[in-house]
Short mmCIF file of C-alpha atoms in Angstrom, two decimals:
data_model
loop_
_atom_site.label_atom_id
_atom_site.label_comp_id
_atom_site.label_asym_id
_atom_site.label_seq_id
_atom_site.Cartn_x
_atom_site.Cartn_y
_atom_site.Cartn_z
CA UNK A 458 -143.18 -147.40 51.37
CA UNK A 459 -140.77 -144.50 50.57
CA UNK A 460 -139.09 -144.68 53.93
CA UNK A 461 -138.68 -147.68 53.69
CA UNK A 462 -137.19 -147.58 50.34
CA UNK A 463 -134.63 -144.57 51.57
CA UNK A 464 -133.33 -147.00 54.69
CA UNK A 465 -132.71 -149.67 52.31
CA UNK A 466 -130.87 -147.62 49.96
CA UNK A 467 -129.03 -145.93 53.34
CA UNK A 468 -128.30 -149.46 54.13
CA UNK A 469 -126.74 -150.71 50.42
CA UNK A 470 -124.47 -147.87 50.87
CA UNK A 471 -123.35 -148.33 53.72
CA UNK A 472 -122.45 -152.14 52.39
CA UNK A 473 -120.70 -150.56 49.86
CA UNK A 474 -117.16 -150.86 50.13
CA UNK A 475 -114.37 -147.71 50.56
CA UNK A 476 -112.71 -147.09 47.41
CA UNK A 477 -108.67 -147.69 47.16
CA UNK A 478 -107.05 -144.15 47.00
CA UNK A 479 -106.61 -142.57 43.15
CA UNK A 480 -102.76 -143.15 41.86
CA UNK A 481 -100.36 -140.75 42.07
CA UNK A 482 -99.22 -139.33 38.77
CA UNK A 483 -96.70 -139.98 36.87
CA UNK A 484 -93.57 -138.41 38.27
CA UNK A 485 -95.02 -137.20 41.18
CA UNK A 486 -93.10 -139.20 43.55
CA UNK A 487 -88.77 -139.67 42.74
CA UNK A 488 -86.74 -142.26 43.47
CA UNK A 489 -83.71 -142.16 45.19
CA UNK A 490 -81.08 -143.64 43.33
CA UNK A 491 -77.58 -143.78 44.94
CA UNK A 492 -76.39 -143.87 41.21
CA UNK A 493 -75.90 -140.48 39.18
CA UNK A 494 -77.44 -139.51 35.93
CA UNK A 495 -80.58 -142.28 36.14
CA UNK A 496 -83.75 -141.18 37.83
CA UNK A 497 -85.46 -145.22 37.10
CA UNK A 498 -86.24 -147.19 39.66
CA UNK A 499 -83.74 -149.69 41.30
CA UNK A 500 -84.96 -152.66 39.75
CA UNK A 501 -85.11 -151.60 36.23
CA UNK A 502 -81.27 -150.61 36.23
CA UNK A 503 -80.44 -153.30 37.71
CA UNK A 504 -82.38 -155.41 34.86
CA UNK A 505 -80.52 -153.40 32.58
CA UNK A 506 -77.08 -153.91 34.20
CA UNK A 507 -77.64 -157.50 34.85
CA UNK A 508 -78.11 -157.67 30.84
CA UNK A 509 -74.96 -155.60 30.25
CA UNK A 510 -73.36 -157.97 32.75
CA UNK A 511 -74.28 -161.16 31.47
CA UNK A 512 -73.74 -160.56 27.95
CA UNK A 513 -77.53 -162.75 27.62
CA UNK A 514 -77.31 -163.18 23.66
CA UNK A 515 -75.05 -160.39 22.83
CA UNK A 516 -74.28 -159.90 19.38
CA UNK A 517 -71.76 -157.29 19.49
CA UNK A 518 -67.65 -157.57 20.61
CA UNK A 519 -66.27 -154.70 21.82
CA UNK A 520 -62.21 -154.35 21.53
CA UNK A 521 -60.38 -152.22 23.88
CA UNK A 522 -56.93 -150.85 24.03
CA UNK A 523 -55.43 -153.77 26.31
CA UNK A 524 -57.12 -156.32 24.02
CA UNK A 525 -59.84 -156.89 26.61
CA UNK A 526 -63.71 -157.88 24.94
CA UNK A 527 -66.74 -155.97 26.38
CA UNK A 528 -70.15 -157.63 24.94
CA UNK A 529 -72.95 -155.78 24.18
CA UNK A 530 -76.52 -155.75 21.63
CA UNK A 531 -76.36 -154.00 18.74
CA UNK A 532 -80.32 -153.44 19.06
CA UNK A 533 -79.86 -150.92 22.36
CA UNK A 534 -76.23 -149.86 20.78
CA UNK A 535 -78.17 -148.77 17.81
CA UNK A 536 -80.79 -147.02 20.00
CA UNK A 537 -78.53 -145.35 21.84
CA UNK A 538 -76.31 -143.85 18.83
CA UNK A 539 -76.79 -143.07 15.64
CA UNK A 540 -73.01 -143.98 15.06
CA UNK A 541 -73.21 -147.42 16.27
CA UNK A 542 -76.42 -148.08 14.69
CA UNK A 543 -74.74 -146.67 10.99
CA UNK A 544 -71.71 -149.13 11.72
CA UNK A 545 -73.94 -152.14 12.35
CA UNK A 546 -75.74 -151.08 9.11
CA UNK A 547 -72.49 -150.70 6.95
CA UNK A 548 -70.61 -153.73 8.75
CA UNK A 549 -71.12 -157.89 7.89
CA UNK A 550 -71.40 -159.89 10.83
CA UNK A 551 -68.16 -162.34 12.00
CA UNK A 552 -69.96 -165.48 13.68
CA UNK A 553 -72.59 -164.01 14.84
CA UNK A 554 -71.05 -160.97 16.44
CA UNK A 555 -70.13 -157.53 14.93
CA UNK A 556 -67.06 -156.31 15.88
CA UNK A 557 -66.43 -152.50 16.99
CA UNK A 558 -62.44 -151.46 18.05
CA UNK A 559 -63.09 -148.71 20.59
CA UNK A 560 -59.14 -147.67 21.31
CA UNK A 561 -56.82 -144.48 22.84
CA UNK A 562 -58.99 -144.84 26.01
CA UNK A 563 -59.09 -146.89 28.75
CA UNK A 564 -61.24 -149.87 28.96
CA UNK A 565 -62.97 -149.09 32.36
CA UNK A 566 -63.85 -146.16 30.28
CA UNK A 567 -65.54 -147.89 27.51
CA UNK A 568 -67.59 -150.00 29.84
CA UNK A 569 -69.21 -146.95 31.72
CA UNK A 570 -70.07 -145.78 28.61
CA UNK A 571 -71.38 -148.95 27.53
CA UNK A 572 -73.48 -149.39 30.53
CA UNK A 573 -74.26 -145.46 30.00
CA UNK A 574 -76.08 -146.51 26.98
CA UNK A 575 -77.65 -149.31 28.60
CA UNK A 576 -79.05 -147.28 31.84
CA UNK A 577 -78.73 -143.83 31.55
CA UNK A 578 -76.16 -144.31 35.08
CA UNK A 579 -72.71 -144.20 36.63
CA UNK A 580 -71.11 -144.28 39.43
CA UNK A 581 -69.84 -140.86 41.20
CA UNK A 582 -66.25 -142.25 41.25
CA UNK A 583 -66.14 -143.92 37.62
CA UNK A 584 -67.21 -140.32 36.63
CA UNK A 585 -64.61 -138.50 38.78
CA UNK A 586 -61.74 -140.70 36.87
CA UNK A 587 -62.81 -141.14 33.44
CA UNK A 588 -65.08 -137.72 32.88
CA UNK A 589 -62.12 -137.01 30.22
CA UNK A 590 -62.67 -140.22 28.44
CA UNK A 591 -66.32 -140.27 28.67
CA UNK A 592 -66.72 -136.56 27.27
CA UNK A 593 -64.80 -138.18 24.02
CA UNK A 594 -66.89 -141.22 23.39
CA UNK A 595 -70.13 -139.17 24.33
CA UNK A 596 -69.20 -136.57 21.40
CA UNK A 597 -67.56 -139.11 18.96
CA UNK A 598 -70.59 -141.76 19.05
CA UNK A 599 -73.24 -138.97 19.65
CA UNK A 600 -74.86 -139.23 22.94
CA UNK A 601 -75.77 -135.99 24.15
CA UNK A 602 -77.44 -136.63 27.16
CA UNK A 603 -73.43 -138.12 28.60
CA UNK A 604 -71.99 -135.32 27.18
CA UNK A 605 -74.13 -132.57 28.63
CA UNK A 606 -73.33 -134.29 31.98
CA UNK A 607 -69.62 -134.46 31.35
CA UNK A 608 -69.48 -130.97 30.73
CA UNK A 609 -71.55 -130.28 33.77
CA UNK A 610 -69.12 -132.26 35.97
CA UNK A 611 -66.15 -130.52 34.96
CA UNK A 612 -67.72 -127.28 35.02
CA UNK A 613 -68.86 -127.79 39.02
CA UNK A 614 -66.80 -129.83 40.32
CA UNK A 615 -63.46 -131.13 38.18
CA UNK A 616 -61.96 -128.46 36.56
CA UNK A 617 -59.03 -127.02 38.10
CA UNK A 618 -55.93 -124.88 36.79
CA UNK A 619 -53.93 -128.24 36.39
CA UNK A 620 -56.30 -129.66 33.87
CA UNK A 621 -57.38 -126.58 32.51
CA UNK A 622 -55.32 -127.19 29.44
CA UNK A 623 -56.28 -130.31 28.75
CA UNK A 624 -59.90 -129.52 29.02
CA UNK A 625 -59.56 -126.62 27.33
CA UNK A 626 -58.19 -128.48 24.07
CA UNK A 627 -60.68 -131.44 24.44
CA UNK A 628 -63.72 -128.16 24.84
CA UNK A 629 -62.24 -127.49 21.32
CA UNK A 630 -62.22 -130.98 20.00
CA UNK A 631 -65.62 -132.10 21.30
CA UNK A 632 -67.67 -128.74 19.91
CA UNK A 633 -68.04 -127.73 23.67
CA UNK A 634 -68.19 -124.10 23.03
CA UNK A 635 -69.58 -123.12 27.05
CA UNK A 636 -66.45 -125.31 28.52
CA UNK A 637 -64.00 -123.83 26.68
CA UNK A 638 -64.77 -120.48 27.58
CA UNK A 639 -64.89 -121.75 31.42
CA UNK A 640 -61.57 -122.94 30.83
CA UNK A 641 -60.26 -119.75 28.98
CA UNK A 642 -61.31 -117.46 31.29
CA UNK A 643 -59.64 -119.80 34.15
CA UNK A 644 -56.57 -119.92 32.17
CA UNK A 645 -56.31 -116.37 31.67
CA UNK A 646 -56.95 -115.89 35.52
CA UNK A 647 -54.45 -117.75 36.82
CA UNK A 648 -51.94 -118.15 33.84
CA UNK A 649 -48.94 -118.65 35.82
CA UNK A 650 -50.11 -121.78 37.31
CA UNK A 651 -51.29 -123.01 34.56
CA UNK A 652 -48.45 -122.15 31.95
CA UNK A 653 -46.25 -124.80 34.77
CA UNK A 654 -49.08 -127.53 34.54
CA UNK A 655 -47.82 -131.16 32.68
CA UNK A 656 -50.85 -129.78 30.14
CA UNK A 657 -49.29 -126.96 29.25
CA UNK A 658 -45.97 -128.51 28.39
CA UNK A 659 -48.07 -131.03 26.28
CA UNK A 660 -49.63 -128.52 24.65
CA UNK A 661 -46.36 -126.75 23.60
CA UNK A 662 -45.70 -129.73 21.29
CA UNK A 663 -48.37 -131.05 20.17
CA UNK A 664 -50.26 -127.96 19.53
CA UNK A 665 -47.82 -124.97 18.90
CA UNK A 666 -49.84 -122.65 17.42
CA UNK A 667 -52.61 -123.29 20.03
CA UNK A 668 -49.51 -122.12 22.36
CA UNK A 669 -49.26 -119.10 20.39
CA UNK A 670 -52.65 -118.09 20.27
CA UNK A 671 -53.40 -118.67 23.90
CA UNK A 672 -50.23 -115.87 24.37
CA UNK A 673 -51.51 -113.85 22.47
CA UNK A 674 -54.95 -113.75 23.90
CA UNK A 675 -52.77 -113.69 27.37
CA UNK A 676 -51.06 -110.34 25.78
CA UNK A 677 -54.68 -108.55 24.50
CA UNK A 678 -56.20 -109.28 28.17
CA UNK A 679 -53.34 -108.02 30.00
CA UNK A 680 -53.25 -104.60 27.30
CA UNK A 681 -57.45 -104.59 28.28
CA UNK A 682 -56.72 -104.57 31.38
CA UNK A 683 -54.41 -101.54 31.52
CA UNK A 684 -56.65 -99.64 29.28
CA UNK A 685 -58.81 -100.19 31.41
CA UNK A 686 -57.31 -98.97 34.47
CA UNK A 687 -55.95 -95.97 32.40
CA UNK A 688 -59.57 -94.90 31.34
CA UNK A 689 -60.71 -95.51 35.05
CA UNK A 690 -57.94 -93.20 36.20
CA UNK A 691 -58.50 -90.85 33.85
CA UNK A 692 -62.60 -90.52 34.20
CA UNK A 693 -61.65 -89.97 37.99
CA UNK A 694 -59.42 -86.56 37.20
CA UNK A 695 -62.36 -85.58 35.04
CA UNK A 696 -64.55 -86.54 37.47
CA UNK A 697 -62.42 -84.42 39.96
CA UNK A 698 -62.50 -81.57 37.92
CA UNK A 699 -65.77 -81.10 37.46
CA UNK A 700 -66.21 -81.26 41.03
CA UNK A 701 -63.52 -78.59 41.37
CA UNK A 702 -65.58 -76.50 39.15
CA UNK A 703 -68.79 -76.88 40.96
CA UNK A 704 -67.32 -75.81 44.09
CA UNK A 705 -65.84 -73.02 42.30
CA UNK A 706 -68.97 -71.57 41.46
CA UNK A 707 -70.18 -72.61 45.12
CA UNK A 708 -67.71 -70.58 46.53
CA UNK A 709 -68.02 -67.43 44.19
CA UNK A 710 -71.86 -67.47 44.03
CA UNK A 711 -73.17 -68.94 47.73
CA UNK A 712 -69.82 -68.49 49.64
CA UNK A 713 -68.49 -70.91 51.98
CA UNK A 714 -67.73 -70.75 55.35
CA UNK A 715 -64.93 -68.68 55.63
CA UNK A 716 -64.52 -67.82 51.68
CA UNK A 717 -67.01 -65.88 49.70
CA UNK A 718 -68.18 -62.95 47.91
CA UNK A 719 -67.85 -59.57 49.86
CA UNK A 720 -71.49 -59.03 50.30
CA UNK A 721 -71.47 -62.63 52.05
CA UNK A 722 -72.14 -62.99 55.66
CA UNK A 723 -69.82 -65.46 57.09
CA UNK A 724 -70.68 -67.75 59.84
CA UNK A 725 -67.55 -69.90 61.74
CA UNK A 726 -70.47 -72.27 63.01
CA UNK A 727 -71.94 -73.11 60.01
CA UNK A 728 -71.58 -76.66 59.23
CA UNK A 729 -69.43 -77.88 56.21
CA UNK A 730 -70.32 -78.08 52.94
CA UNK A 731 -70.75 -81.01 50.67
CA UNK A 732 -68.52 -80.29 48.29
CA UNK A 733 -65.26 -82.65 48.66
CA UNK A 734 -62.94 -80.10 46.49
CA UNK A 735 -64.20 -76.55 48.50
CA UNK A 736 -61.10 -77.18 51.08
CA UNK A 737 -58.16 -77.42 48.94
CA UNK A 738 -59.82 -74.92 46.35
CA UNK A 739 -60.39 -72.53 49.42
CA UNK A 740 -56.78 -72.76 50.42
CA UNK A 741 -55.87 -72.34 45.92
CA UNK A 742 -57.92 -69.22 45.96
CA UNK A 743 -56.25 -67.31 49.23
CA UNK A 744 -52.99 -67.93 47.92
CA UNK A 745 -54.22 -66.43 44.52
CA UNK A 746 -55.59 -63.65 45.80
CA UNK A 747 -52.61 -62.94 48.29
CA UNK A 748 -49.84 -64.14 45.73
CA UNK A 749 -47.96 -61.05 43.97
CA UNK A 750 -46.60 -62.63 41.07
CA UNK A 751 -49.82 -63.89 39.85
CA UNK A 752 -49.25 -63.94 36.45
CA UNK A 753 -49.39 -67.43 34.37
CA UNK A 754 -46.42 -69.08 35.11
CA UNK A 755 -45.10 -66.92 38.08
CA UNK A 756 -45.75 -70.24 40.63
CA UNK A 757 -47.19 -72.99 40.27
CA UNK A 758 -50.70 -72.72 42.61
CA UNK A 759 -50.88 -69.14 40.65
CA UNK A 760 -50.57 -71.28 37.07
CA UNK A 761 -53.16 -73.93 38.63
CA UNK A 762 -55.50 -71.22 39.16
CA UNK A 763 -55.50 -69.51 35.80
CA UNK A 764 -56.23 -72.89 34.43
CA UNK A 765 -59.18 -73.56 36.41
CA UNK A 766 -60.77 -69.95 35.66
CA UNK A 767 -60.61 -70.72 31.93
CA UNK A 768 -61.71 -74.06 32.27
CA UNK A 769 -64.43 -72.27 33.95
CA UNK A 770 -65.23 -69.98 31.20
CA UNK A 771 -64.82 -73.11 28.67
CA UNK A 772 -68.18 -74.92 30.90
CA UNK A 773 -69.81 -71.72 31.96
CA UNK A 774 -72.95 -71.02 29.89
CA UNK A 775 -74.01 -67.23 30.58
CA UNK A 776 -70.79 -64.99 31.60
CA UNK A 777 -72.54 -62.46 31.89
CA UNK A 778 -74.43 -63.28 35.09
CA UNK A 779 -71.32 -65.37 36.29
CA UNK A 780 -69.91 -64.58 39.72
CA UNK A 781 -66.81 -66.17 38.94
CA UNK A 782 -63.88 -63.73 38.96
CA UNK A 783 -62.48 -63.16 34.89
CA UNK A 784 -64.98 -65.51 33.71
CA UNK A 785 -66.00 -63.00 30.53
CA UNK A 786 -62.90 -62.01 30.31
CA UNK A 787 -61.44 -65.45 29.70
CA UNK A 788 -64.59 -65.99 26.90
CA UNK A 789 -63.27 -63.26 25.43
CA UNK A 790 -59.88 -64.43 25.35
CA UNK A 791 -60.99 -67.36 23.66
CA UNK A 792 -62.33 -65.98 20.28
CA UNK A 793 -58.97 -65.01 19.83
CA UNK A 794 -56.66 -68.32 20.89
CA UNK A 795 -55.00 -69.96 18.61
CA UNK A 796 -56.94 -72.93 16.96
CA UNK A 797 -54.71 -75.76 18.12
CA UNK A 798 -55.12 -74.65 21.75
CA UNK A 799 -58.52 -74.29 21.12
CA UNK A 800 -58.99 -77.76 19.98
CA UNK A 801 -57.42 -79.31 23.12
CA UNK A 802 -59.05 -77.43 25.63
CA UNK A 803 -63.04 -78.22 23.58
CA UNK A 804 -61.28 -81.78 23.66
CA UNK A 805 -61.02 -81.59 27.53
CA UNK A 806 -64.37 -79.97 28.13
CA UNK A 807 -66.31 -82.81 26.53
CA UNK A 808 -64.70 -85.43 28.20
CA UNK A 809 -65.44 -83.82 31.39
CA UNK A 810 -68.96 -83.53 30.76
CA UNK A 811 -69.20 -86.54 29.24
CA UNK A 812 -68.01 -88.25 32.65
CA UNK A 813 -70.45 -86.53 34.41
CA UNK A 814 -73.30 -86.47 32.30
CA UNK A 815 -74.71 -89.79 34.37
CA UNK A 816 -75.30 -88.10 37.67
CA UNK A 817 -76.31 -84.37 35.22
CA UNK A 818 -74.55 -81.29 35.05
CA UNK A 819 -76.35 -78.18 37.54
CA UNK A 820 -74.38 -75.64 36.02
CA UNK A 821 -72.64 -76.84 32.94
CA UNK A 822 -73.98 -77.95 29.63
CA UNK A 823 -72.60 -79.31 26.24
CA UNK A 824 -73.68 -76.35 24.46
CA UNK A 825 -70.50 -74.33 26.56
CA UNK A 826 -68.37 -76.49 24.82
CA UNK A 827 -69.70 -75.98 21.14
#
């Protein structure tokens, strides 16, 4: 009796039809849509179009600039804005219809951003022409989902140095704070294009002191921008001398190979060092030792010289150990220097260590020049 009772059962399921597969989620699978800015699927925009279109009990008339009509419904207006929906509140209807004046743009315009508000699409080449227009009625009637793609349009693909200006000035109109700075920095970049552009000559008279201000911003960048090459230029002599005085010490402590300290050993075969300034401070110290003037301000390599052995002294921690020739002496010397002198040359040692103080200092420290 139980076997049989198991075929049976083995047989009722085997009746038992396959199940249909489980639905996809929600948003799993996307629609191509060969319309931008609407990710819905074809036949919902085109219900909503074909009730933008047809105007099916529309309630609201729509004046343009060239006296044209666009109908609409004040119930997905009002949805859409919160502008529309306060003038519908506020306004009386005229035979049925409320009346909204939508001028100073062009009516194509105005009827992609009505159908905006209908959809949530456009078309790539409505966009490419009226993305000016658009940006205004998206800010002005509050629709930020049309204005965070306006702004992304001109920031990727229409903003150029010719309508820089004007997109600039609309940025500051249409509290687009991340455009405008797009725009400013491609103004500043290529400001001689753009102070020649039919925008800029606009600008002059509508917006003077906009004029002005963008010159003077032109002025401060182009001032940065030299203080900024003159603080590059200078870290670079610091940068330099420090590396003269490292190879200073290299040269009086370790020798090099044909320079040293008399107890040194020289080798001709011994590869080069790595210090970039040992060759042309090699060449400074021969002539100094070989000069007979030698005396500061007897020649100029001589005067060079001096100026790097008290520099020397200035960064050197412990003269007493020091293999540098006159280094204690010049310590010495500087307990008795004038203050003023004094001042310029503690001025000079901190900026030097300062410039190096990134990559460390393996003989210098602040404390030589406090």
């Amino acid at each position: 009796m139980e076997n049989g009772h198991q075929e049976s059962a083995m047989v009722v399921r085997r009746d038992v039809p396959v199940p249909p597969p489980l639905p996809a989620r929600f948003g799993t699978s996307k629609v191509v849509v060969r319309r931008r800015g609407c990710c819905a699927a074809p036949s919902t925009t085109e219900t909503w179009d074909r009730l933008f279109d047809d105007a099916y009990r529309a309630d609201v008339s729509i004046q343009t600039s060239s006296d044209d009509v666009i109908y609409a419904h004040s119930s997905i207006l009002g949805l859409a804005s919160p502008v529309f929906r306060s003038m519908f509140k506020r306004q009386s209807r005229s035979k049925r219809l409320f009346i909204v004046p939508i001028r100073g743009v062009p009516t194509e315009a105005v009827r992609v951003f009505i159908r905006f508000l209908y959809s949530s699409c456009y078309e790539e080449n409505q966009m490419e022409e009226h993305v000016l227009s658009l940006l205004v009625l998206s800010h002005s009637y509050v629709v930020p989902r049309l204005k965070r793609e306006c702004e992304g349009q001109l920031e990727h693909k229409y903003l150029n140095v010719d309508n820089a200006i004007d997109v600039f000035q609309l940025a500051l109109l249409c509290d687009a704070p991340r455009l405008g700075i797009i725009c400013h920095r491609l103004i500043l970049k290529n400001f001689k294009a753009a102070s020649l552009s039919d925008g800029w000559k606009a600008m002059k008279e509508s917006h003077p002191i906009l004029e002005k201000e963008l010159l003077e911003t032109v002025s401060y960048e182009a001032y940065r921008q030299k203080e900024k090459v003159k603080k590059a230029n200078e870290r670079k002599v610091y940068l330099q001398l420090y590396e003269a005085m490292e190879a200073l010490v290299h040269i009086c402590r370790d020798g090099c190979r044909t320079i040293g300290p008399h107890d040194k050993a020289f080798n001709k075969h011994q590869a080069p060092c790595n210090y970039e300034a040992c060759k042309g401070l090699e060449s400074l110290v021969r002539h100094f030792a070989g000069c007979k003037l030698r005396v500061p301000g007897g020649c100029v390599p001589c005067k060079r010289m001096w100026q790097l052995l008290e520099l020397h002294s200035r960064l050197c921690i412990d003269p007493n150990v020091c293999r540098v020739p006159l280094c204690k002496n010049f310590k010495d010397r500087t307990r008795k220097q004038k203050k003023k002198d004094d001042i310029k040359w503690r001025i000079l040692v901190r900026k030097i260590l300062r410039t190096k103080s990134i990559t460390g200092a393996p003989y210098f420290s602040l404390a030589a020049s406090s």
